[in-house]
Amino acid sequence: MTGTATPAGSKARRTMFLVAAREAVGMPSIVLGASYVGFGSLVRESGMGLWLGLFSTLSAWALPGQVALVELYGVGASLLVIALAVALTNARLMPMTITLMPLIHDPAVPRWRYYLYSHLVAVTAWAFSMRRCPEMPRDVRLPYFVGFATVLWLASLIGTAVGFALADAVPQSVTLGLVFLNPIYFMLIFATDLRHRARVIALGLGAVMGPTLHTFSHDWGLMLTGLIAGSAAFGADRLVARRRG
Amino acid sequence: MADGWIIVVLLVGAAATYVWRALGVALSGRINPGGPVFEWVGCVAYALLAGLIARMIILPVGPLQETDLGSRLLSAAIALAVFFIMRKSIFFGVTAGTLALIGFTVGGVRMF
């Protein structure tokens, strides 16, 4: 019975994997690759080898944490300090993974595999999947996410290598522009999807509180922003819903 | 420092990153996606990311520190304006914002 259903399903999954990969090849890859060009040149400046830089992008793949690690290593910080700084910088990955998993969950896929796929959770693929997946049949959502993220992962590796090779060869103003691409791109990704009221409030409050709390604590500022602004947005959304309901 | 040490540092860094993703998978199985806890976690994620993006523009760490705050804010505003004028085209928005910052920096423009 399922013998006839599965081949058709697996074809749809393969198609979606390729569709997602193609969607990722343009702007998303260029922007992320360019950001990793910045990381690659930082790796060169800090005296680490190319292979170590690539290993970092392969094994961690979350840019702010990688930058923090290389900079702290450069100034000779202790292992504990580095581990804490990286962990705090990347705490955002937990709420992101929690919200993405139910969306891409396929009962036919063994649960342990999601521990492998979760390594691909990062801002760009997450934001695209959060927007695109609810419109898709359940069994092609996971291939969409994995296809999209895999291309971005490859682009990050290429960017790291290119940045390492180009360090010092590119004018300072161009490097600055490349570094600036990243926040601008993220800002616009979130500006494309403003349908969900609670999330819009969270984005607004977070944008105001992020820099403010950062001046009070570089380590905890972002975590506190998420918890305080997120909770306030959640509460405000409930209040509005109750008044209207 | 020895070569072996940096590999230890990188592995610890990768573990400190992955632990959040693994925790996310473990916790997601326990939270009802239709319930309020899930909704709250989503709000926290969006607020965190908005905070991160705003911080990257207003109080950047690294090479962008040398650029002028006013130039960065105006470039971000230009990116948003072009994005909406061009019917939500991320490509045109990003290009306009990036070129604006490069232009301001090369031109030595200082707003504040």
Tab-separated table of C-alpha atoms in Angstrom:
chain	number	residue	atom	x	y	z
A	1	MET	CA	0.000	0.000	0.000
A	2	THR	CA	2.571	2.522	1.095
A	3	GLY	CA	4.825	1.138	-1.657
A	4	THR	CA	2.996	3.252	-4.203
A	5	ALA	CA	2.731	6.312	-1.991
A	6	THR	CA	6.375	6.502	-0.985
A	7	PRO	CA	8.045	6.866	-4.422
A	8	ALA	CA	5.756	9.764	-5.324
A	9	GLY	CA	6.420	11.313	-1.889
A	10	SER	CA	10.148	10.895	-2.171
A	11	LYS	CA	10.109	12.502	-5.601
A	12	ALA	CA	8.238	15.509	-4.186
A	13	ARG	CA	10.758	15.714	-1.365
A	14	ARG	CA	13.719	15.613	-3.740
A	15	THR	CA	12.099	18.280	-5.922
A	16	MET	CA	11.531	20.529	-2.912
A	17	PHE	CA	15.135	20.048	-1.788
A	18	LEU	CA	16.283	21.305	-5.213
A	19	VAL	CA	13.746	24.153	-5.296
A	20	ALA	CA	14.998	25.334	-1.906
A	21	ALA	CA	18.634	24.987	-2.967
A	22	ARG	CA	17.945	27.133	-6.019
A	23	GLU	CA	16.141	29.757	-3.898
A	24	ALA	CA	19.192	29.949	-1.644
A	25	VAL	CA	21.707	30.319	-4.470
A	26	GLY	CA	21.006	34.006	-5.216
A	27	MET	CA	20.809	36.802	-2.668
A	28	PRO	CA	20.895	34.670	0.513
A	29	SER	CA	24.162	32.943	-0.470
A	30	ILE	CA	25.776	36.137	-1.684
A	31	VAL	CA	25.001	37.969	1.548
A	32	LEU	CA	26.039	35.159	3.868
A	33	GLY	CA	29.095	34.366	1.756
A	34	ALA	CA	30.092	38.044	1.895
A	35	SER	CA	29.728	38.062	5.687
A	36	TYR	CA	32.012	35.053	5.881
A	37	VAL	CA	34.531	36.879	3.685
A	38	GLY	CA	34.833	39.201	6.681
A	39	PHE	CA	35.295	36.219	8.987
A	40	GLY	CA	37.919	34.708	6.662
A	41	SER	CA	40.025	37.852	6.741
A	42	LEU	CA	39.674	37.997	10.529
A	43	VAL	CA	40.988	34.418	10.691
A	44	ARG	CA	43.993	35.457	8.582
A	45	GLU	CA	44.694	38.508	10.765
A	46	SER	CA	44.557	36.495	13.964
A	47	GLY	CA	47.235	34.138	12.661
A	48	MET	CA	45.023	31.040	12.458
A	49	GLY	CA	45.383	28.810	9.415
A	50	LEU	CA	42.830	28.476	6.624
A	51	TRP	CA	41.898	24.937	7.654
A	52	LEU	CA	41.134	26.017	11.195
A	53	GLY	CA	38.922	28.812	9.885
A	54	LEU	CA	37.054	26.375	7.648
A	55	PHE	CA	36.786	23.937	10.543
A	56	SER	CA	35.171	26.680	12.638
A	57	THR	CA	32.601	27.452	9.925
A	58	LEU	CA	31.914	23.747	9.454
A	59	SER	CA	31.588	22.809	13.121
A	60	ALA	CA	29.982	25.906	14.675
A	61	TRP	CA	28.315	27.786	11.805
A	62	ALA	CA	26.929	30.759	13.712
A	63	LEU	CA	28.864	33.873	12.754
A	64	PRO	CA	28.677	36.134	15.832
A	65	GLY	CA	29.945	33.305	18.040
A	66	GLN	CA	32.760	32.476	15.622
A	67	VAL	CA	33.871	36.114	15.553
A	68	ALA	CA	33.784	36.274	19.352
A	69	LEU	CA	35.863	33.090	19.569
A	70	VAL	CA	38.572	34.267	17.170
A	71	GLU	CA	38.830	37.693	18.815
A	72	LEU	CA	38.972	36.285	22.359
A	73	TYR	CA	41.492	33.659	21.305
A	74	GLY	CA	43.543	36.467	19.779
A	75	VAL	CA	43.745	38.340	23.088
A	76	GLY	CA	44.546	35.137	24.985
A	77	ALA	CA	41.313	34.756	26.960
A	78	SER	CA	40.827	31.598	29.031
A	79	LEU	CA	38.881	28.636	27.696
A	80	LEU	CA	36.066	29.185	30.203
A	81	VAL	CA	35.645	32.833	29.179
A	82	ILE	CA	35.608	31.865	25.495
A	83	ALA	CA	33.056	29.087	26.063
A	84	LEU	CA	30.764	31.423	28.050
A	85	ALA	CA	31.014	34.227	25.495
A	86	VAL	CA	30.237	31.886	22.597
A	87	ALA	CA	27.344	30.289	24.493
A	88	LEU	CA	25.814	33.676	25.372
A	89	THR	CA	26.242	34.971	21.821
A	90	ASN	CA	24.426	31.962	20.406
A	91	ALA	CA	21.616	31.561	22.938
A	92	ARG	CA	19.206	32.808	20.255
A	93	LEU	CA	19.552	29.445	18.528
A	94	MET	CA	17.446	27.703	21.189
A	95	PRO	CA	14.162	29.641	20.788
A	96	MET	CA	14.728	29.543	17.032
A	97	THR	CA	15.096	25.757	17.028
A	98	ILE	CA	12.090	25.295	19.330
A	99	THR	CA	9.847	27.294	16.988
A	100	LEU	CA	11.158	25.738	13.768
A	101	MET	CA	11.022	22.065	14.759
A	102	PRO	CA	7.232	21.605	15.022
A	103	LEU	CA	6.914	23.339	11.648
A	104	ILE	CA	9.260	20.976	9.796
A	105	HIS	CA	8.440	17.879	11.842
A	106	ASP	CA	7.612	14.822	9.736
A	107	PRO	CA	6.340	11.803	11.694
A	108	ALA	CA	8.021	9.510	9.141
A	109	VAL	CA	11.490	10.845	9.987
A	110	PRO	CA	13.165	9.282	13.050
A	111	ARG	CA	13.463	11.729	15.909
A	112	TRP	CA	17.254	11.411	16.340
A	113	ARG	CA	17.833	12.799	12.857
A	114	TYR	CA	16.477	16.154	13.968
A	115	TYR	CA	19.517	16.404	16.225
A	116	LEU	CA	21.607	16.342	13.031
A	117	TYR	CA	19.389	18.722	11.055
A	118	SER	CA	19.311	21.194	13.945
A	119	HIS	CA	22.959	21.990	13.225
A	120	LEU	CA	21.650	23.870	10.172
A	121	VAL	CA	19.501	26.264	12.236
A	122	ALA	CA	20.785	29.817	11.652
A	123	VAL	CA	19.090	33.151	10.994
A	124	THR	CA	18.663	33.123	7.201
A	125	ALA	CA	17.364	29.580	6.632
A	126	TRP	CA	15.242	29.875	9.779
A	127	ALA	CA	13.570	33.115	8.673
A	128	PHE	CA	12.864	31.779	5.181
A	129	SER	CA	11.493	28.470	6.481
A	130	MET	CA	9.309	30.160	9.103
A	131	ARG	CA	7.696	32.151	6.293
A	132	ARG	CA	7.521	29.559	3.514
A	133	CYS	CA	6.883	26.252	5.280
A	134	PRO	CA	3.376	26.879	6.692
A	135	GLU	CA	2.104	27.064	3.079
A	136	MET	CA	3.633	23.693	2.115
A	137	PRO	CA	2.490	20.088	2.559
A	138	ARG	CA	4.046	18.685	5.722
A	139	ASP	CA	6.275	16.076	4.060
A	140	VAL	CA	8.225	18.574	1.929
A	141	ARG	CA	8.968	21.119	4.661
A	142	LEU	CA	12.014	19.349	6.058
A	143	PRO	CA	13.594	18.970	2.563
A	144	TYR	CA	12.957	22.689	1.977
A	145	PHE	CA	14.775	23.685	5.152
A	146	VAL	CA	17.662	21.269	4.624
A	147	GLY	CA	18.083	22.186	0.939
A	148	PHE	CA	18.089	25.898	1.675
A	149	ALA	CA	20.455	25.642	4.634
A	150	THR	CA	22.913	23.279	2.938
A	151	VAL	CA	23.558	25.786	0.143
A	152	LEU	CA	24.063	28.536	2.729
A	153	TRP	CA	26.478	26.348	4.627
A	154	LEU	CA	28.522	25.779	1.451
A	155	ALA	CA	28.429	29.520	0.682
A	156	SER	CA	29.766	30.191	4.190
A	157	LEU	CA	32.677	27.809	3.642
A	158	ILE	CA	33.484	29.397	0.276
A	159	GLY	CA	33.225	32.870	1.825
A	160	THR	CA	35.629	31.894	4.611
A	161	ALA	CA	38.206	30.663	2.071
A	162	VAL	CA	37.780	33.709	-0.190
A	163	GLY	CA	38.124	36.097	2.752
A	164	PHE	CA	41.262	34.322	3.891
A	165	ALA	CA	42.740	34.602	0.386
A	166	LEU	CA	41.678	38.230	-0.113
A	167	ALA	CA	42.703	39.616	3.293
A	168	ASP	CA	44.529	42.934	2.746
A	169	ALA	CA	43.800	42.846	-1.020
A	170	VAL	CA	40.391	44.544	-0.772
A	171	PRO	CA	40.051	48.265	0.065
A	172	GLN	CA	38.844	49.000	3.602
A	173	SER	CA	35.644	50.703	2.401
A	174	VAL	CA	34.580	47.609	0.463
A	175	THR	CA	35.213	45.372	3.486
A	176	LEU	CA	33.070	47.721	5.571
A	177	GLY	CA	30.301	47.499	2.993
A	178	LEU	CA	30.476	43.700	3.065
A	179	VAL	CA	30.236	43.646	6.851
A	180	PHE	CA	27.293	46.042	6.696
A	181	LEU	CA	25.451	43.780	4.212
A	182	ASN	CA	24.652	41.331	6.958
A	183	PRO	CA	22.570	43.432	9.410
A	184	ILE	CA	20.856	45.233	6.506
A	185	TYR	CA	19.907	41.939	4.910
A	186	PHE	CA	18.568	40.500	8.171
A	187	MET	CA	16.597	43.695	8.776
A	188	LEU	CA	14.912	43.402	5.362
A	189	ILE	CA	14.207	39.671	5.755
A	190	PHE	CA	12.196	40.481	8.860
A	191	ALA	CA	10.546	43.471	7.168
A	192	THR	CA	9.117	41.165	4.460
A	193	ASP	CA	7.018	39.275	6.970
A	194	LEU	CA	4.942	41.542	9.177
A	195	ARG	CA	1.644	39.674	9.308
A	196	HIS	CA	1.894	38.185	12.776
A	197	ARG	CA	1.022	40.863	15.363
A	198	ALA	CA	2.887	39.413	18.370
A	199	ARG	CA	6.075	39.024	16.324
A	200	VAL	CA	5.875	42.546	14.922
A	201	ILE	CA	5.608	43.945	18.461
A	202	ALA	CA	8.530	41.711	19.512
A	203	LEU	CA	10.656	42.975	16.609
A	204	GLY	CA	9.921	46.612	17.464
A	205	LEU	CA	10.583	46.282	21.197
A	206	GLY	CA	13.673	44.152	20.577
A	207	ALA	CA	15.146	46.694	18.161
A	208	VAL	CA	14.790	49.437	20.784
A	209	MET	CA	15.974	47.385	23.757
A	210	GLY	CA	18.851	45.548	22.057
A	211	PRO	CA	21.277	48.470	21.759
A	212	THR	CA	20.070	49.973	25.061
A	213	LEU	CA	20.692	46.856	27.130
A	214	HIS	CA	23.951	46.211	25.273
A	215	THR	CA	25.367	49.398	26.816
A	216	PHE	CA	24.565	47.997	30.296
A	217	SER	CA	25.928	44.512	29.710
A	218	HIS	CA	27.753	43.267	26.640
A	219	ASP	CA	27.366	39.665	27.790
A	220	TRP	CA	23.774	39.503	28.975
A	221	GLY	CA	22.250	42.392	27.010
A	222	LEU	CA	20.956	40.290	24.143
A	223	MET	CA	19.520	37.512	26.324
A	224	LEU	CA	17.729	40.071	28.516
A	225	THR	CA	16.428	41.828	25.405
A	226	GLY	CA	14.918	38.595	24.158
A	227	LEU	CA	13.336	37.703	27.493
A	228	ILE	CA	12.029	41.175	28.437
A	229	ALA	CA	10.990	42.471	24.999
A	230	GLY	CA	9.667	39.049	23.974
A	231	SER	CA	7.577	38.673	27.131
A	232	ALA	CA	6.277	42.240	26.851
A	233	ALA	CA	5.288	41.642	23.229
A	234	PHE	CA	3.599	38.384	24.176
A	235	GLY	CA	1.639	40.158	26.954
A	236	ALA	CA	0.721	43.124	24.752
A	237	ASP	CA	-0.529	40.817	22.017
A	238	ARG	CA	-2.721	38.950	24.529
A	239	LEU	CA	-4.141	42.236	25.848
A	240	VAL	CA	-5.029	43.459	22.370
A	241	ALA	CA	-6.583	40.105	21.523
A	242	ARG	CA	-8.701	40.169	24.702
A	243	ARG	CA	-9.939	43.736	24.074
A	244	ARG	CA	-10.953	42.863	20.547
A	245	GLY	CA	-12.361	39.495	21.469
B	1	MET	CA	50.377	28.787	21.755
B	2	ALA	CA	50.449	25.251	20.428
B	3	ASP	CA	48.413	24.214	17.402
B	4	GLY	CA	46.598	21.591	19.440
B	5	TRP	CA	45.242	24.224	21.811
B	6	ILE	CA	43.358	26.174	19.122
B	7	ILE	CA	41.668	22.944	18.057
B	8	VAL	CA	40.485	22.435	21.632
B	9	VAL	CA	39.210	26.034	21.675
B	10	LEU	CA	37.375	25.546	18.366
B	11	LEU	CA	35.803	22.295	19.548
B	12	VAL	CA	34.627	23.901	22.782
B	13	GLY	CA	33.227	26.806	20.753
B	14	ALA	CA	31.371	24.412	18.446
B	15	ALA	CA	29.959	22.553	21.463
B	16	ALA	CA	28.858	25.824	23.112
B	17	THR	CA	27.013	26.623	19.864
B	18	TYR	CA	25.476	23.225	19.203
B	19	VAL	CA	24.183	22.758	22.746
B	20	TRP	CA	21.481	25.404	22.109
B	21	ARG	CA	20.333	23.682	18.923
B	22	ALA	CA	20.174	20.289	20.637
B	23	LEU	CA	18.319	21.789	23.614
B	24	GLY	CA	15.900	23.357	21.163
B	25	VAL	CA	15.145	19.962	19.606
B	26	ALA	CA	14.772	18.316	23.015
B	27	LEU	CA	12.444	21.035	24.339
B	28	SER	CA	10.397	21.360	21.151
B	29	GLY	CA	9.062	17.846	21.709
B	30	ARG	CA	7.647	18.914	25.068
B	31	ILE	CA	5.996	22.171	24.089
B	32	ASN	CA	2.587	22.211	22.422
B	33	PRO	CA	2.981	24.218	19.175
B	34	GLY	CA	-0.558	25.558	19.526
B	35	GLY	CA	-0.135	26.711	23.114
B	36	PRO	CA	0.897	29.975	24.795
B	37	VAL	CA	4.381	28.761	25.846
B	38	PHE	CA	5.258	28.173	22.219
B	39	GLU	CA	3.911	31.589	21.248
B	40	TRP	CA	6.018	33.199	23.987
B	41	VAL	CA	9.182	31.398	22.839
B	42	GLY	CA	8.532	32.704	19.313
B	43	CYS	CA	8.250	36.269	20.652
B	44	VAL	CA	11.530	35.828	22.536
B	45	ALA	CA	13.244	34.599	19.351
B	46	TYR	CA	12.021	37.544	17.285
B	47	ALA	CA	12.902	40.087	19.981
B	48	LEU	CA	16.393	38.573	20.345
B	49	LEU	CA	17.036	38.775	16.612
B	50	ALA	CA	15.687	42.325	16.305
B	51	GLY	CA	17.912	43.296	19.230
B	52	LEU	CA	20.896	41.664	17.553
B	53	ILE	CA	20.279	43.412	14.216
B	54	ALA	CA	19.741	46.828	15.831
B	55	ARG	CA	22.905	46.350	17.887
B	56	MET	CA	24.877	45.389	14.745
B	57	ILE	CA	23.796	48.666	13.114
B	58	ILE	CA	23.910	51.055	16.088
B	59	LEU	CA	26.708	49.581	18.249
B	60	PRO	CA	28.695	47.307	15.910
B	61	VAL	CA	31.620	45.208	17.097
B	62	GLY	CA	34.627	45.039	14.767
B	63	PRO	CA	35.516	47.071	11.643
B	64	LEU	CA	32.155	48.883	11.437
B	65	GLN	CA	33.034	50.693	14.681
B	66	GLU	CA	35.175	53.036	12.588
B	67	THR	CA	32.217	54.197	10.498
B	68	ASP	CA	29.970	57.082	11.500
B	69	LEU	CA	26.782	56.236	13.450
B	70	GLY	CA	24.747	58.746	11.430
B	71	SER	CA	25.938	57.209	8.152
B	72	ARG	CA	24.932	53.743	9.332
B	73	LEU	CA	21.483	54.892	10.461
B	74	LEU	CA	20.870	56.836	7.240
B	75	SER	CA	22.096	53.888	5.123
B	76	ALA	CA	19.728	51.554	6.994
B	77	ALA	CA	16.870	54.024	6.429
B	78	ILE	CA	17.749	54.222	2.713
B	79	ALA	CA	17.784	50.426	2.523
B	80	LEU	CA	14.302	50.258	4.089
B	81	ALA	CA	12.933	53.054	1.869
B	82	VAL	CA	14.256	51.494	-1.366
B	83	PHE	CA	13.036	48.085	-0.200
B	84	PHE	CA	9.452	49.332	0.173
B	85	ILE	CA	9.516	51.546	-2.944
B	86	MET	CA	10.738	48.599	-5.050
B	87	ARG	CA	7.826	46.437	-3.801
B	88	LYS	CA	9.727	44.682	-1.058
B	89	SER	CA	12.775	43.791	-3.125
B	90	ILE	CA	15.478	42.611	-0.760
B	91	PHE	CA	18.039	42.808	-3.548
B	92	PHE	CA	17.512	46.517	-4.262
B	93	GLY	CA	17.203	47.378	-0.581
B	94	VAL	CA	20.421	45.650	0.418
B	95	THR	CA	22.316	47.049	-2.574
B	96	ALA	CA	21.146	50.605	-1.896
B	97	GLY	CA	21.968	50.427	1.820
B	98	THR	CA	25.411	48.938	1.267
B	99	LEU	CA	26.373	51.354	-1.507
B	100	ALA	CA	25.125	54.243	0.639
B	101	LEU	CA	27.416	53.247	3.516
B	102	ILE	CA	30.408	52.778	1.198
B	103	GLY	CA	29.634	56.155	-0.404
B	104	PHE	CA	29.336	57.984	2.936
B	105	THR	CA	32.533	56.358	4.227
B	106	VAL	CA	34.584	57.048	1.102
B	107	GLY	CA	33.201	60.617	1.023
B	108	GLY	CA	34.134	61.106	4.672
B	109	VAL	CA	30.579	62.145	5.597
B	110	ARG	CA	30.011	62.628	9.355
B	111	MET	CA	26.511	63.326	10.567
B	112	PHE	CA	27.185	63.782	14.268
